Amino acid sequence: MSEPLIIGIDEVGRGCIAGPVIAAAVVLNHPVAGVRDSKKLSAHKRGILVPQIQLASSHYAVGEASIEEIDNINILQATFLAMRRAVEALNLDPQQAILKVDGNIIPPWCLDQGWTAHALIGGDDLEPAIAAASILAKEHRDAFMTSQDAVWPGYGFGKHKGYGTAAHMKALATLGVTPLHRRSFAPVAKYL
C-alpha cells in the first residue's frame, strides 16, 4: 500500500473586517525552497513562490466563503466552509490522504466525511504543505482585495487588504460601509 498523501490546509482573512475568508489545500510532491508561513514572507517573495508551489504540487485548490456566509454562519464556521470547499476541489478520496490543518481545531466536516485529520498549532512553520497552502491562500485573497481598490476608492483595500487598520477605520467612519464589509463584525456594525 502506498503512503497516504499529505494535504496541507490553511486560511487567510479570518481577522479582517472586509472581504471573504480564503482557504487553500495543497499536496506537495517535493519541497520548495523558501516556503514558510505566508505572514513571514514579503509580497514579492510570495509572488515568486506561487508558480513554484503549483509546479511542485500534484493537487492544489482554493476555497472561499463569502462575506454573506461569514455574516450568516460566523467567521469560524465560514473558515471551515472555505477549507471544505478547497479540499473538495482536490477531488481526492479520504482513504488516499491525511489532512493537516493549521490551528488547534479539526473542522467537523473532516470526520463526517471520513478524513484522517490532524490540527497543528503553528503548522505553517511545521508542515511544508500547510505553508504552501498559506501562501496560495494569501496571494489569492490579496489579489482580490487589491482589485477592489478601484471599485471602492478611498478605503485602501489594496494596502490593508481588509484588516482593521487605523486608515481603514478612518475611511469606514468617513465613507461608510461597503458591500465588502462584514456587517456582523463589531467595528463595522457600529457604522450601520
mmCIF file of C-alpha atoms in Angstrom:
data_model
loop_
_atom_site.group_PDB
_atom_site.id
_atom_site.type_symbol
_atom_site.label_atom_id
_atom_site.label_comp_id
_atom_site.label_asym_id
_atom_site.label_seq_id
_atom_site.Cartn_x
_atom_site.Cartn_y
_atom_site.Cartn_z
ATOM 1 C CA MET A 1 0.000 0.000 0.000
ATOM 2 C CA SER A 2 1.355 3.435 -0.932
ATOM 3 C CA GLU A 3 1.999 6.190 1.578
ATOM 4 C CA PRO A 4 -1.023 8.472 2.112
ATOM 5 C CA LEU A 5 -0.851 11.912 0.543
ATOM 6 C CA ILE A 6 -0.458 14.855 2.910
ATOM 7 C CA ILE A 7 -2.936 17.646 2.247
ATOM 8 C CA GLY A 8 -1.893 20.898 3.908
ATOM 9 C CA ILE A 9 -4.721 23.324 4.660
ATOM 10 C CA ASP A 10 -4.563 26.938 5.781
ATOM 11 C CA GLU A 11 -6.756 30.019 5.666
ATOM 12 C CA VAL A 12 -6.317 33.746 5.419
ATOM 13 C CA GLY A 13 -8.617 36.634 6.248
ATOM 14 C CA ARG A 14 -10.211 35.465 9.490
ATOM 15 C CA GLY A 15 -9.209 38.628 11.323
ATOM 16 C CA CYS A 16 -10.291 41.046 8.593
ATOM 17 C CA ILE A 17 -13.347 43.278 8.768
ATOM 18 C CA ALA A 18 -13.865 43.201 4.989
ATOM 19 C CA GLY A 19 -13.676 40.623 2.233
ATOM 20 C CA PRO A 20 -14.094 36.860 2.033
ATOM 21 C CA VAL A 21 -12.195 34.249 4.007
ATOM 22 C CA ILE A 22 -9.993 32.122 1.754
ATOM 23 C CA ALA A 23 -8.529 28.674 2.336
ATOM 24 C CA ALA A 24 -6.142 26.624 0.239
ATOM 25 C CA ALA A 25 -5.390 22.915 0.196
ATOM 26 C CA VAL A 26 -2.090 21.647 -1.219
ATOM 27 C CA VAL A 27 -0.448 18.277 -1.843
ATOM 28 C CA LEU A 28 3.275 18.934 -2.337
ATOM 29 C CA ASN A 29 5.190 16.320 -4.334
ATOM 30 C CA HIS A 30 8.507 17.735 -3.188
ATOM 31 C CA PRO A 31 9.721 20.631 -1.023
ATOM 32 C CA VAL A 32 10.003 24.149 -2.418
ATOM 33 C CA ALA A 33 12.899 26.233 -1.106
ATOM 34 C CA GLY A 34 11.777 29.309 0.831
ATOM 35 C CA VAL A 35 8.248 28.097 1.587
ATOM 36 C CA ARG A 36 7.186 29.106 5.089
ATOM 37 C CA ASP A 37 4.328 30.881 6.863
ATOM 38 C CA SER A 38 2.991 33.466 4.375
ATOM 39 C CA LYS A 39 2.943 36.160 7.085
ATOM 40 C CA LYS A 40 6.728 35.887 7.321
ATOM 41 C CA LEU A 41 7.289 36.472 3.597
ATOM 42 C CA SER A 42 7.176 39.659 1.541
ATOM 43 C CA ALA A 43 4.530 40.001 -1.178
ATOM 44 C CA HIS A 44 7.341 39.869 -3.739
ATOM 45 C CA LYS A 45 8.667 36.566 -2.356
ATOM 46 C CA ARG A 46 5.169 35.057 -2.155
ATOM 47 C CA GLY A 47 4.574 36.028 -5.786
ATOM 48 C CA ILE A 48 7.741 34.184 -6.826
ATOM 49 C CA LEU A 49 6.785 31.105 -4.789
ATOM 50 C CA VAL A 50 3.214 30.682 -6.107
ATOM 51 C CA PRO A 51 4.171 29.186 -9.513
ATOM 52 C CA GLN A 52 6.885 27.088 -7.876
ATOM 53 C CA ILE A 53 4.331 25.672 -5.417
ATOM 54 C CA GLN A 54 1.898 24.968 -8.236
ATOM 55 C CA LEU A 55 4.597 23.106 -10.215
ATOM 56 C CA ALA A 56 5.673 21.126 -7.139
ATOM 57 C CA SER A 57 2.088 20.102 -6.249
ATOM 58 C CA SER A 58 0.144 17.138 -7.557
ATOM 59 C CA HIS A 59 -3.034 18.824 -6.316
ATOM 60 C CA TYR A 60 -3.921 22.317 -5.116
ATOM 61 C CA ALA A 61 -7.104 24.313 -4.808
ATOM 62 C CA VAL A 62 -8.532 27.433 -3.224
ATOM 63 C CA GLY A 63 -11.879 27.642 -1.439
ATOM 64 C CA GLU A 64 -13.804 30.717 -0.383
ATOM 65 C CA ALA A 65 -16.573 31.672 1.994
ATOM 66 C CA SER A 66 -18.304 34.911 1.074
ATOM 67 C CA ILE A 67 -18.943 37.965 3.202
ATOM 68 C CA GLU A 68 -22.634 36.972 3.362
ATOM 69 C CA GLU A 69 -21.709 33.487 4.575
ATOM 70 C CA ILE A 70 -19.374 34.961 7.206
ATOM 71 C CA ASP A 71 -22.190 37.197 8.458
ATOM 72 C CA ASN A 72 -24.748 34.365 8.405
ATOM 73 C CA ILE A 73 -22.820 31.481 9.997
ATOM 74 C CA ASN A 74 -19.928 33.285 11.820
ATOM 75 C CA ILE A 75 -16.260 33.504 10.911
ATOM 76 C CA LEU A 76 -15.204 30.155 12.383
ATOM 77 C CA GLN A 77 -17.891 28.198 10.518
ATOM 78 C CA ALA A 78 -17.164 30.188 7.339
ATOM 79 C CA THR A 79 -13.474 29.312 7.688
ATOM 80 C CA PHE A 80 -14.373 25.625 7.965
ATOM 81 C CA LEU A 81 -16.610 26.012 4.884
ATOM 82 C CA ALA A 82 -13.796 27.600 2.837
ATOM 83 C CA MET A 83 -11.472 24.768 3.921
ATOM 84 C CA ARG A 84 -14.042 22.140 2.949
ATOM 85 C CA ARG A 85 -14.504 23.734 -0.473
ATOM 86 C CA ALA A 86 -10.740 23.759 -1.075
ATOM 87 C CA VAL A 87 -10.394 20.086 -0.093
ATOM 88 C CA GLU A 88 -13.436 19.029 -2.144
ATOM 89 C CA ALA A 89 -11.970 20.797 -5.197
ATOM 90 C CA LEU A 90 -8.947 18.459 -4.972
ATOM 91 C CA ASN A 91 -11.283 15.566 -5.770
ATOM 92 C CA LEU A 92 -9.332 13.069 -3.643
ATOM 93 C CA ASP A 93 -10.637 10.077 -1.743
ATOM 94 C CA PRO A 94 -10.405 10.392 2.068
ATOM 95 C CA GLN A 95 -8.735 6.968 2.092
ATOM 96 C CA GLN A 96 -5.876 8.364 -0.041
ATOM 97 C CA ALA A 97 -4.777 11.218 2.179
ATOM 98 C CA ILE A 98 -4.264 12.765 5.592
ATOM 99 C CA LEU A 99 -5.386 16.328 6.226
ATOM 100 C CA LYS A 100 -3.046 18.590 8.172
ATOM 101 C CA VAL A 101 -4.831 21.759 9.235
ATOM 102 C CA ASP A 102 -3.119 24.849 10.616
ATOM 103 C CA GLY A 103 -4.504 25.710 14.050
ATOM 104 C CA ASN A 104 -5.910 23.926 17.062
ATOM 105 C CA ILE A 105 -9.264 22.714 15.732
ATOM 106 C CA ILE A 106 -10.080 19.958 13.265
ATOM 107 C CA PRO A 107 -13.070 21.127 11.203
ATOM 108 C CA PRO A 108 -16.091 18.887 11.973
ATOM 109 C CA TRP A 109 -16.622 18.024 8.288
ATOM 110 C CA CYS A 110 -13.255 16.193 8.230
ATOM 111 C CA LEU A 111 -14.534 13.406 10.457
ATOM 112 C CA ASP A 112 -18.033 13.486 8.933
ATOM 113 C CA GLN A 113 -16.514 12.788 5.502
ATOM 114 C CA GLY A 114 -14.129 10.098 6.744
ATOM 115 C CA TRP A 115 -10.866 12.039 6.583
ATOM 116 C CA THR A 116 -7.949 11.367 8.889
ATOM 117 C CA ALA A 117 -7.055 14.850 10.103
ATOM 118 C CA HIS A 118 -4.557 16.499 12.405
ATOM 119 C CA ALA A 119 -4.619 20.073 13.718
ATOM 120 C CA LEU A 120 -1.153 21.596 14.048
ATOM 121 C CA ILE A 121 -0.655 24.755 16.076
ATOM 122 C CA GLY A 122 1.905 26.784 14.132
ATOM 123 C CA GLY A 123 1.504 24.282 11.306
ATOM 124 C CA ASP A 124 2.557 26.803 8.669
ATOM 125 C CA ASP A 125 6.051 26.627 10.216
ATOM 126 C CA LEU A 126 5.993 22.854 10.801
ATOM 127 C CA GLU A 127 4.449 21.298 7.680
ATOM 128 C CA PRO A 128 5.601 22.439 4.200
ATOM 129 C CA ALA A 129 2.209 21.625 2.630
ATOM 130 C CA ILE A 130 0.458 23.903 5.156
ATOM 131 C CA ALA A 131 2.992 26.680 4.478
ATOM 132 C CA ALA A 132 2.379 26.265 0.742
ATOM 133 C CA ALA A 133 -1.377 26.476 1.347
ATOM 134 C CA SER A 134 -0.920 29.640 3.411
ATOM 135 C CA ILE A 135 0.969 31.272 0.520
ATOM 136 C CA LEU A 136 -1.608 30.306 -2.128
ATOM 137 C CA ALA A 137 -4.495 31.470 0.060
ATOM 138 C CA LYS A 138 -2.828 34.784 0.913
ATOM 139 C CA GLU A 139 -1.877 35.607 -2.662
ATOM 140 C CA HIS A 140 -5.381 34.731 -3.884
ATOM 141 C CA ARG A 141 -7.073 36.888 -1.261
ATOM 142 C CA ASP A 142 -4.616 39.790 -1.602
ATOM 143 C CA ALA A 143 -5.183 39.871 -5.374
ATOM 144 C CA PHE A 144 -8.945 40.028 -4.841
ATOM 145 C CA MET A 145 -8.721 42.785 -2.228
ATOM 146 C CA THR A 146 -6.327 44.784 -4.424
ATOM 147 C CA SER A 147 -8.821 44.506 -7.303
ATOM 148 C CA GLN A 148 -11.466 46.050 -5.021
ATOM 149 C CA ASP A 149 -9.343 49.190 -4.548
ATOM 150 C CA ALA A 150 -10.626 50.612 -7.849
ATOM 151 C CA VAL A 151 -14.209 49.521 -7.128
ATOM 152 C CA TRP A 152 -14.230 51.195 -3.695
ATOM 153 C CA PRO A 153 -11.735 54.084 -3.894
ATOM 154 C CA GLY A 154 -10.712 55.762 -0.676
ATOM 155 C CA TYR A 155 -10.814 52.681 1.547
ATOM 156 C CA GLY A 156 -7.269 51.473 0.852
ATOM 157 C CA PHE A 157 -8.190 47.832 0.260
ATOM 158 C CA GLY A 158 -5.042 47.382 -1.833
ATOM 159 C CA LYS A 159 -2.906 48.340 1.158
ATOM 160 C CA HIS A 160 -4.571 46.851 4.257
ATOM 161 C CA LYS A 161 -6.393 44.011 2.438
ATOM 162 C CA GLY A 162 -9.447 44.412 4.663
ATOM 163 C CA TYR A 163 -7.737 44.344 8.050
ATOM 164 C CA GLY A 164 -8.950 46.912 10.584
ATOM 165 C CA THR A 165 -6.015 49.313 10.370
ATOM 166 C CA ALA A 166 -6.292 52.895 11.589
ATOM 167 C CA ALA A 167 -6.532 54.136 7.974
ATOM 168 C CA HIS A 168 -9.275 51.597 7.220
ATOM 169 C CA MET A 169 -11.256 52.577 10.321
ATOM 170 C CA LYS A 170 -10.961 56.261 9.385
ATOM 171 C CA ALA A 171 -12.224 55.511 5.847
ATOM 172 C CA LEU A 172 -15.092 53.457 7.279
ATOM 173 C CA ALA A 173 -16.093 56.333 9.568
ATOM 174 C CA THR A 174 -15.872 58.879 6.740
ATOM 175 C CA LEU A 175 -17.150 56.928 3.718
ATOM 176 C CA GLY A 176 -19.448 54.369 5.336
ATOM 177 C CA VAL A 177 -19.932 50.632 4.967
ATOM 178 C CA THR A 178 -19.480 48.894 1.592
ATOM 179 C CA PRO A 179 -20.834 45.510 0.467
ATOM 180 C CA LEU A 180 -17.305 44.202 1.111
ATOM 181 C CA HIS A 181 -17.573 44.856 4.837
ATOM 182 C CA ARG A 182 -18.559 42.148 7.311
ATOM 183 C CA ARG A 183 -21.677 43.554 8.955
ATOM 184 C CA SER A 184 -21.570 41.064 11.837
ATOM 185 C CA PHE A 185 -18.166 42.380 12.968
ATOM 186 C CA ALA A 186 -18.369 44.993 15.760
ATOM 187 C CA PRO A 187 -16.074 47.608 14.133
ATOM 188 C CA VAL A 188 -18.360 47.589 11.067
ATOM 189 C CA ALA A 189 -21.704 47.158 12.837
ATOM 190 C CA LYS A 190 -21.324 50.449 14.690
ATOM 191 C CA TYR A 191 -21.427 52.313 11.336
ATOM 192 C CA LEU A 192 -24.610 50.662 10.082
#
